[in-house]
PDB file of C-alpha atoms and ligand atoms in Angstrom:
ATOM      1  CA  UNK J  86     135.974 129.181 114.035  1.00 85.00           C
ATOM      2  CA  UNK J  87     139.235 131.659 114.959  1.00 93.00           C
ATOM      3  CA  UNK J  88     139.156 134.913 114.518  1.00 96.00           C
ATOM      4  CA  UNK J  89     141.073 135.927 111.364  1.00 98.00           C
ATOM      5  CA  UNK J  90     143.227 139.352 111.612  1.00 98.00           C
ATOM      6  CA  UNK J  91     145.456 140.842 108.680  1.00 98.00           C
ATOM      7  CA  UNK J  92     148.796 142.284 109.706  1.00 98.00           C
ATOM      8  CA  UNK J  93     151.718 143.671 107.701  1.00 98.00           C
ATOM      9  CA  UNK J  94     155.071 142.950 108.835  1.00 97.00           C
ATOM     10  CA  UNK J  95     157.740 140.585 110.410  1.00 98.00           C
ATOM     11  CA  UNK J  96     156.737 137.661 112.039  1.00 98.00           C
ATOM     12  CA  UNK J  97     159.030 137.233 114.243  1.00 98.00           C
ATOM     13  CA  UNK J  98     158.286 140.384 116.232  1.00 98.00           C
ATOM     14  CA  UNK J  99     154.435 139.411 116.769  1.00 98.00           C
ATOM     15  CA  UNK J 100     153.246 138.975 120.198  1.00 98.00           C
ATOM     16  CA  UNK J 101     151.266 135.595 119.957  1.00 98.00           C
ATOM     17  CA  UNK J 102     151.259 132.424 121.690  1.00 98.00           C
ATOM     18  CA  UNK J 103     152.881 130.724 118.699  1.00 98.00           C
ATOM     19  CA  UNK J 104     154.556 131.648 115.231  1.00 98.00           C
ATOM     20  CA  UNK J 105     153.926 129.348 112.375  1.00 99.00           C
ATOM     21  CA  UNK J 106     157.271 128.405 110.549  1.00 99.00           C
ATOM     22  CA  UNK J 107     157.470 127.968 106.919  1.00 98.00           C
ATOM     23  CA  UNK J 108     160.168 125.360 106.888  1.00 98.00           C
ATOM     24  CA  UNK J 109     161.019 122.454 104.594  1.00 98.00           C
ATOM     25  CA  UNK J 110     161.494 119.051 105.703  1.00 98.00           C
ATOM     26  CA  UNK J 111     164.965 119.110 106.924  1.00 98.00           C
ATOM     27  CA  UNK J 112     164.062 121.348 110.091  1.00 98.00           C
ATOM     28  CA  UNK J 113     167.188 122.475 109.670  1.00 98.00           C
ATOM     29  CA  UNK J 114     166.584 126.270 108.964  1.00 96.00           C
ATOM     30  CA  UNK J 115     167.049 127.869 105.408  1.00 96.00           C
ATOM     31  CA  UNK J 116     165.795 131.181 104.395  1.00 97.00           C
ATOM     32  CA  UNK J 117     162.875 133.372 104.135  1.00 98.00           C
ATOM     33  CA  UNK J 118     160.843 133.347 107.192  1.00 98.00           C
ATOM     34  CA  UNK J 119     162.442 130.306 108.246  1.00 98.00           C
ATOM     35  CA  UNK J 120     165.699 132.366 108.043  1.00 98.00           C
ATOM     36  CA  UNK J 121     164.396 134.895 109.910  1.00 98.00           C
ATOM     37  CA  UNK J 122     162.848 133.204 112.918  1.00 98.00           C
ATOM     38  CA  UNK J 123     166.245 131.154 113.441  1.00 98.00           C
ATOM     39  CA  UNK J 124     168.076 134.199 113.894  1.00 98.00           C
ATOM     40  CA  UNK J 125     165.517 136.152 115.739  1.00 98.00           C
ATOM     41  CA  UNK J 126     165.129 133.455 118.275  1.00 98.00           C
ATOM     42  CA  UNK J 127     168.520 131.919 118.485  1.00 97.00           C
ATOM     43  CA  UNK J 128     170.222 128.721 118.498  1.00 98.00           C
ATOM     44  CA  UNK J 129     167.754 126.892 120.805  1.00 98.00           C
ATOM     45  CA  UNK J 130     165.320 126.471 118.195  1.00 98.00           C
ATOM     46  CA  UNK J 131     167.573 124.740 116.121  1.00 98.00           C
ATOM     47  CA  UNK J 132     168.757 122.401 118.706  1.00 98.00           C
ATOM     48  CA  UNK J 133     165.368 121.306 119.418  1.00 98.00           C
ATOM     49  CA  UNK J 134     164.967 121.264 115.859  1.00 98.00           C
ATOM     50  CA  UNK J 135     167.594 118.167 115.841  1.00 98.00           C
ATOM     51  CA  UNK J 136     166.123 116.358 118.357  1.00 98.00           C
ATOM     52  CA  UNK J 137     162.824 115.922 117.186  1.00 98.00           C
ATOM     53  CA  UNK J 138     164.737 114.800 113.538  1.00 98.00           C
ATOM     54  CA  UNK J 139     166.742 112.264 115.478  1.00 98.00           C
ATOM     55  CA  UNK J 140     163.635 110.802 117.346  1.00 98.00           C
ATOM     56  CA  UNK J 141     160.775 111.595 116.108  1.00 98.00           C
ATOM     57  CA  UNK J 142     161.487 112.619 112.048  1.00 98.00           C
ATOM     58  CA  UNK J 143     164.408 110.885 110.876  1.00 98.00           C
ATOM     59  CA  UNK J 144     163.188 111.206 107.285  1.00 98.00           C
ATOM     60  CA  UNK J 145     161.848 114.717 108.044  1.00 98.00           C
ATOM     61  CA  UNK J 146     158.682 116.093 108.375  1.00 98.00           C
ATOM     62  CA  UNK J 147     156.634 115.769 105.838  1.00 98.00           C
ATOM     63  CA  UNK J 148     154.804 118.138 103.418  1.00 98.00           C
ATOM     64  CA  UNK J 149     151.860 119.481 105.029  1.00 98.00           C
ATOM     65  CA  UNK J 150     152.604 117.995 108.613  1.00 98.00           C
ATOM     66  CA  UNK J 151     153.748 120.276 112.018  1.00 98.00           C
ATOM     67  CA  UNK J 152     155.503 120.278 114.945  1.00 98.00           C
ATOM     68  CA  UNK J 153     156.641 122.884 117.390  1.00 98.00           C
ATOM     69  CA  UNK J 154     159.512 124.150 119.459  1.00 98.00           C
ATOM     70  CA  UNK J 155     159.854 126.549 121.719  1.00 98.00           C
ATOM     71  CA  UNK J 156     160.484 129.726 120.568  1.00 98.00           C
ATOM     72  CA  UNK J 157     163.946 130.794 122.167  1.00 98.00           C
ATOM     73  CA  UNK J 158     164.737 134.454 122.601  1.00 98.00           C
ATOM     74  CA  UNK J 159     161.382 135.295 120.211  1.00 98.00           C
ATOM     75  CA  UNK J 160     157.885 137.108 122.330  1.00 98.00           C
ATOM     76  CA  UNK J 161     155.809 134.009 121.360  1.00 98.00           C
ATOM     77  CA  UNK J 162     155.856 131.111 123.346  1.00 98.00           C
ATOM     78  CA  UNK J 163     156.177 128.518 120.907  1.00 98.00           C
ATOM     79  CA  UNK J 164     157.157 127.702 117.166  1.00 98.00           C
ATOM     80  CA  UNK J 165     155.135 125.601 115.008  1.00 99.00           C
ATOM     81  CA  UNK J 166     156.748 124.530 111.938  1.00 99.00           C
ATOM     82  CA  UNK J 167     155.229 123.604 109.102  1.00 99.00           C
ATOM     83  CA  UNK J 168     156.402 121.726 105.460  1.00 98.00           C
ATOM     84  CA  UNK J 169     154.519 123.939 102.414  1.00 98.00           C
ATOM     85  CA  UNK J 170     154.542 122.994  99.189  1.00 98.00           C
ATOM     86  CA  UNK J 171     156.436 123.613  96.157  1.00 98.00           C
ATOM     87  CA  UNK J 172     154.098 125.115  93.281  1.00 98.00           C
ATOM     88  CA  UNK J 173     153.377 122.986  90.355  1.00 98.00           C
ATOM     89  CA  UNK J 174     151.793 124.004  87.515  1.00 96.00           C
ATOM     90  CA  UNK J 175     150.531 120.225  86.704  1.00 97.00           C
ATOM     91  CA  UNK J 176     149.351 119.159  90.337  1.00 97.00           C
ATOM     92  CA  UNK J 177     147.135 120.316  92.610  1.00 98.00           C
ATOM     93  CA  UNK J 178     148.938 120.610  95.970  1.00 98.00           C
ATOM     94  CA  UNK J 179     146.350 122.627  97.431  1.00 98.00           C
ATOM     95  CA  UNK J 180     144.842 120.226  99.748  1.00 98.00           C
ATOM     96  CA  UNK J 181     148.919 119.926 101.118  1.00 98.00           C
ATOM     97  CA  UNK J 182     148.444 123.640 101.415  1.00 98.00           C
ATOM     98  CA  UNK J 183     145.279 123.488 103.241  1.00 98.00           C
ATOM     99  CA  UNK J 184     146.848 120.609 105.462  1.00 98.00           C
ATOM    100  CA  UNK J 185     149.755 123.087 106.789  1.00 98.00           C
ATOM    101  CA  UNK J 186     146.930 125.440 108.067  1.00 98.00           C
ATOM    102  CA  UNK J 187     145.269 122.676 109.988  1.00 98.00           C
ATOM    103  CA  UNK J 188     148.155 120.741 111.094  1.00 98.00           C
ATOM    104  CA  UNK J 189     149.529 123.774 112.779  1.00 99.00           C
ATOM    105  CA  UNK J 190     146.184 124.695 114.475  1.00 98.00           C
ATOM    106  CA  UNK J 191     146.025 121.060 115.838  1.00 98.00           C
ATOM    107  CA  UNK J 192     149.237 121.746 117.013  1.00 98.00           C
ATOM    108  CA  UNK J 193     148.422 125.162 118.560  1.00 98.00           C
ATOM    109  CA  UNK J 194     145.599 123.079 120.023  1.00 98.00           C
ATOM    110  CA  UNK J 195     147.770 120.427 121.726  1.00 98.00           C
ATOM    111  CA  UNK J 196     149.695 123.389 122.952  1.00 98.00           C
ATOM    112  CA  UNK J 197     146.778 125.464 124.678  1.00 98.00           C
ATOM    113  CA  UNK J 198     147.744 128.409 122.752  1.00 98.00           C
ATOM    114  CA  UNK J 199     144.722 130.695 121.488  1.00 98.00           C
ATOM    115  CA  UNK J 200     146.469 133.244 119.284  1.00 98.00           C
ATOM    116  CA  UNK J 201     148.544 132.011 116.418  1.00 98.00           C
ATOM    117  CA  UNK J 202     150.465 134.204 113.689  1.00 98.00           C
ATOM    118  CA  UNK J 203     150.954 132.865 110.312  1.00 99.00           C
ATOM    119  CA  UNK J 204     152.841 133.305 107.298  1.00 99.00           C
ATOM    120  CA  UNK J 205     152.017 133.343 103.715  1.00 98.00           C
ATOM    121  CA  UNK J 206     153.361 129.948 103.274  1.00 99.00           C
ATOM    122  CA  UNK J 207     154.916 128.227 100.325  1.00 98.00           C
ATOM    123  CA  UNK J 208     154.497 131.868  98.213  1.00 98.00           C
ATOM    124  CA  UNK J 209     158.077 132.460  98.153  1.00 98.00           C
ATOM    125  CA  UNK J 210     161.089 130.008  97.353  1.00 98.00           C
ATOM    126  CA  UNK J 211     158.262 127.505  96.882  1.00 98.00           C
ATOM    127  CA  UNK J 212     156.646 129.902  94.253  1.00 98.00           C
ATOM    128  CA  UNK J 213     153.166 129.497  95.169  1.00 98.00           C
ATOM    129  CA  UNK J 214     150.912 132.646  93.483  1.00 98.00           C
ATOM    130  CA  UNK J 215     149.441 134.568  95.903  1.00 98.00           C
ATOM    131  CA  UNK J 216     146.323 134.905  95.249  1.00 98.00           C
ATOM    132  CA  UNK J 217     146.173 130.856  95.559  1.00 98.00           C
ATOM    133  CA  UNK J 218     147.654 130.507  98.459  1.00 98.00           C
ATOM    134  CA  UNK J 219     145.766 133.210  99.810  1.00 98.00           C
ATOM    135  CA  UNK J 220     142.174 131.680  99.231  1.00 98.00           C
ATOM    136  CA  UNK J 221     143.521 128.280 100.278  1.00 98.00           C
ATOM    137  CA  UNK J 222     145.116 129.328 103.686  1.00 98.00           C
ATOM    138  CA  UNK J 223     141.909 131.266 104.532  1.00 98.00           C
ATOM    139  CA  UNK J 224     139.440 129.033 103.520  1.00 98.00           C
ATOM    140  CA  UNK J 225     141.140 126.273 105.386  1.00 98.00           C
ATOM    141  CA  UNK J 226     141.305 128.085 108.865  1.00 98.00           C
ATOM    142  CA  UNK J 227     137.965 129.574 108.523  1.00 97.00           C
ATOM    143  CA  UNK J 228     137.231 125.444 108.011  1.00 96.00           C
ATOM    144  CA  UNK J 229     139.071 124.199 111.165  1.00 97.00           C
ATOM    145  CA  UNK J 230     137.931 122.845 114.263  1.00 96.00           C
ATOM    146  CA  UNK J 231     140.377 124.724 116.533  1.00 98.00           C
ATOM    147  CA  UNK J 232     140.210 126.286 119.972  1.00 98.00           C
ATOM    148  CA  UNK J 233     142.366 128.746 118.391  1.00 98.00           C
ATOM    149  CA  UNK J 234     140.486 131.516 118.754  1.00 98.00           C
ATOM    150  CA  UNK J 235     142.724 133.889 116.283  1.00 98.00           C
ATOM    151  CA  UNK J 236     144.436 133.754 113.803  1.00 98.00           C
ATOM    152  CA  UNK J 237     147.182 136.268 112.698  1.00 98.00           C
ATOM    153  CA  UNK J 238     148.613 136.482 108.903  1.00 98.00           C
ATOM    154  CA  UNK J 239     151.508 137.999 108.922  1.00 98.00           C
ATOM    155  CA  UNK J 240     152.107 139.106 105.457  1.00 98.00           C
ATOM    156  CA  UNK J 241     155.506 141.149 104.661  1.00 97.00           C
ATOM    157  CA  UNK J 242     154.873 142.813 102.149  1.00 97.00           C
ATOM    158  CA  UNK J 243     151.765 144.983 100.363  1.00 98.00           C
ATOM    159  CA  UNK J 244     151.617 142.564  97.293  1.00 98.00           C
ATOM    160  CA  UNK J 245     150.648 139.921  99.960  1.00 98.00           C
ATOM    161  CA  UNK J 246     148.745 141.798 102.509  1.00 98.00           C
ATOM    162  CA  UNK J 247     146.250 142.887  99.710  1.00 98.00           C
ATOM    163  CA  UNK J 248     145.670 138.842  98.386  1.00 98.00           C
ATOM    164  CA  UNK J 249     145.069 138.142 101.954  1.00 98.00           C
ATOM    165  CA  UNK J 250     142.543 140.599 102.290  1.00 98.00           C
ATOM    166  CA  UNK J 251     140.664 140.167  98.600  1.00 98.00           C
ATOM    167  CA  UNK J 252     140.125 136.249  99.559  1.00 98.00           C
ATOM    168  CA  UNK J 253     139.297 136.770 103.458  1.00 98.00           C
ATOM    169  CA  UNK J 254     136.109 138.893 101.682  1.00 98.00           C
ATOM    170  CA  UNK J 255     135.464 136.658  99.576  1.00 98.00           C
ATOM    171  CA  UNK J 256     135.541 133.610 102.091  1.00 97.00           C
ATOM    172  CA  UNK J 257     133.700 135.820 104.054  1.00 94.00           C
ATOM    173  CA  UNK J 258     130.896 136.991 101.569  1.00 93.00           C
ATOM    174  CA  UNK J 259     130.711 133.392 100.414  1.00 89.00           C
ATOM    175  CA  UNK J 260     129.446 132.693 103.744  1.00 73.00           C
TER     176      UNK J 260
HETATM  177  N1  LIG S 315     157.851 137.714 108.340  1.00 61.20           N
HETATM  178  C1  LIG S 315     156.747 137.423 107.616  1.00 61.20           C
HETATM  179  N2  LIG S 315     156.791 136.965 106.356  1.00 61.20           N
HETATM  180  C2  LIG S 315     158.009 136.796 105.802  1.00 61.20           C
HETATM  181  C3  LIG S 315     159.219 137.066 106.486  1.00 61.20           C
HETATM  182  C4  LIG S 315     159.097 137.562 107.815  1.00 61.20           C
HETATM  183  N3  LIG S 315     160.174 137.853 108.560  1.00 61.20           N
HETATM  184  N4  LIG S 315     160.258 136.782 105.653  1.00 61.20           N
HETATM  185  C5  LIG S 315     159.736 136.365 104.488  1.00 61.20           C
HETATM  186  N5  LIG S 315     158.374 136.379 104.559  1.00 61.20           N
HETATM  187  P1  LIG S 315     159.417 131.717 102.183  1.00 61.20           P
HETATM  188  P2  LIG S 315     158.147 129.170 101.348  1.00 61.20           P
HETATM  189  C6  LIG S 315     157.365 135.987 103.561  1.00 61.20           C
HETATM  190  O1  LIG S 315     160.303 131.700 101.002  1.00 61.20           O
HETATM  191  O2  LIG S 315     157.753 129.755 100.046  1.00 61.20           O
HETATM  192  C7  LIG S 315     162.901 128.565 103.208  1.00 61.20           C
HETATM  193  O3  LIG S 315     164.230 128.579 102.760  1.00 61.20           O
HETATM  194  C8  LIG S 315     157.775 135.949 102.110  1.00 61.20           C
HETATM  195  O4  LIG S 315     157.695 137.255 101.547  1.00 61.20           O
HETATM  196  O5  LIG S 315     159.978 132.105 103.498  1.00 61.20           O
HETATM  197  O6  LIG S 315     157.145 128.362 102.124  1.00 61.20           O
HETATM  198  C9  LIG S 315     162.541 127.265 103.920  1.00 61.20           C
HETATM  199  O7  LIG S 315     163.634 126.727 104.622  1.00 61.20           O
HETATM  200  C10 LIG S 315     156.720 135.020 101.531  1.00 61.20           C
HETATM  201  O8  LIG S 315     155.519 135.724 101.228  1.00 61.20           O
HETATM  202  O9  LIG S 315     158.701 130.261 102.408  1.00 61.20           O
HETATM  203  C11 LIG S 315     162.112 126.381 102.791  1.00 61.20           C
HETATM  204  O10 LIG S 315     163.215 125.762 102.176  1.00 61.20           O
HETATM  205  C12 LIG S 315     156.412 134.067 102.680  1.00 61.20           C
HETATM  206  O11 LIG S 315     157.009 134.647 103.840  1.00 61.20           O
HETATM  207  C13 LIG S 315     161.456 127.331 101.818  1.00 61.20           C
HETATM  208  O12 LIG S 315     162.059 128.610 102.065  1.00 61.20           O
HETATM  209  C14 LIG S 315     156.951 132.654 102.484  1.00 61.20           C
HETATM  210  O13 LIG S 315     158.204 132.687 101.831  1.00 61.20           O
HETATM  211  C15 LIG S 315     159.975 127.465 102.061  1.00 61.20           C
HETATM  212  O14 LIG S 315     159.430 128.283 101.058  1.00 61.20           O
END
């Protein structure tokens, strides 16, 4: 079970093996984090980016799936993106949630890296509440068989930060 730490801030500037991307499918940057980490680490990502979608992800990668890149001019070693997804009101998409978290830590696995920052995924442009995503993404990496041995969140704002840290004691307490 990893280690889970609570930090406020900017991903991109976290010194970790790897950085967990909230992308969409298309790899092909956008805005947000996903914004951010592009032009942090430069245009290398994004080439690698195209390659895997011309041989390995012609369609894109799917919700819930990951992948990584290197992480070009960024301190971490690697990027792992990930697909969130979008809120809905009338489906549960938590389990695609959960799937992001555990996915990327099988990825970080594959890698050898042992420290791995994350975002709040899919609680921006995909709308996800907080609190929600919160419980979800810490429940499912307190879950995960992973040599990870911790896990960052990187949240950016308070709003966040505070979520994260009512459902880490919960998960915890629940324990
Ligand atoms: N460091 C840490 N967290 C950040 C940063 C940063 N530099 N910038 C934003 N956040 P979002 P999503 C927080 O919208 O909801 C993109 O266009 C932000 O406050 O980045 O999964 C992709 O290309 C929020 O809490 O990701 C997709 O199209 C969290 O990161 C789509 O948005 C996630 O917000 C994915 O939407």
């Amino acid at each position: 079970m990893p280690r889970i730490l609570l930090a406020r801030g900017d991903i991109t500037v976290q010194r970790v093996d790897a950085i967990v991307n909230a992308a969409n499918s298309s790899l092909m940057g956008g805005g947000g984090v996903d914004g951010a980490i592009h032009r942090a680490g430069g245009p290398e990502i994004l080439k690698e980016c195209r390659l895997l979608r011309a041989e390995r992800y012609p369609d894109g990668l799917p919700t819930g799936e990951a992948v990584a890149t290197s992480a070009g001019r960024l301190p971490a070693r690697w990027v792992i993106h990930t697909v969130g997804p979008v809120y809905s009101r009338s489906t549960d998409r938590s389990g695609l949630l959960a799937r992001c978290h555990t996915s990327s830590l099988g990825v970080a696995d594959a890698l050898g890296a042992r420290t791995v920052a994350f975002p709040a995924i899919s609680t921006g442009v995909y709308g996800y509440p907080l609190d929600e995503a919160a419980t979800v993404a810490v429940r499912a990496t307190l879950g995960a068989e992973t040599r990870v041995e911790e896990v960052r969140f990187v949240l950016f704002d308070e709003r966040a930060h505070s979520a994260f840290e009512r459902a880490l004691r919960a998960a915890l307490d629940s324990k």
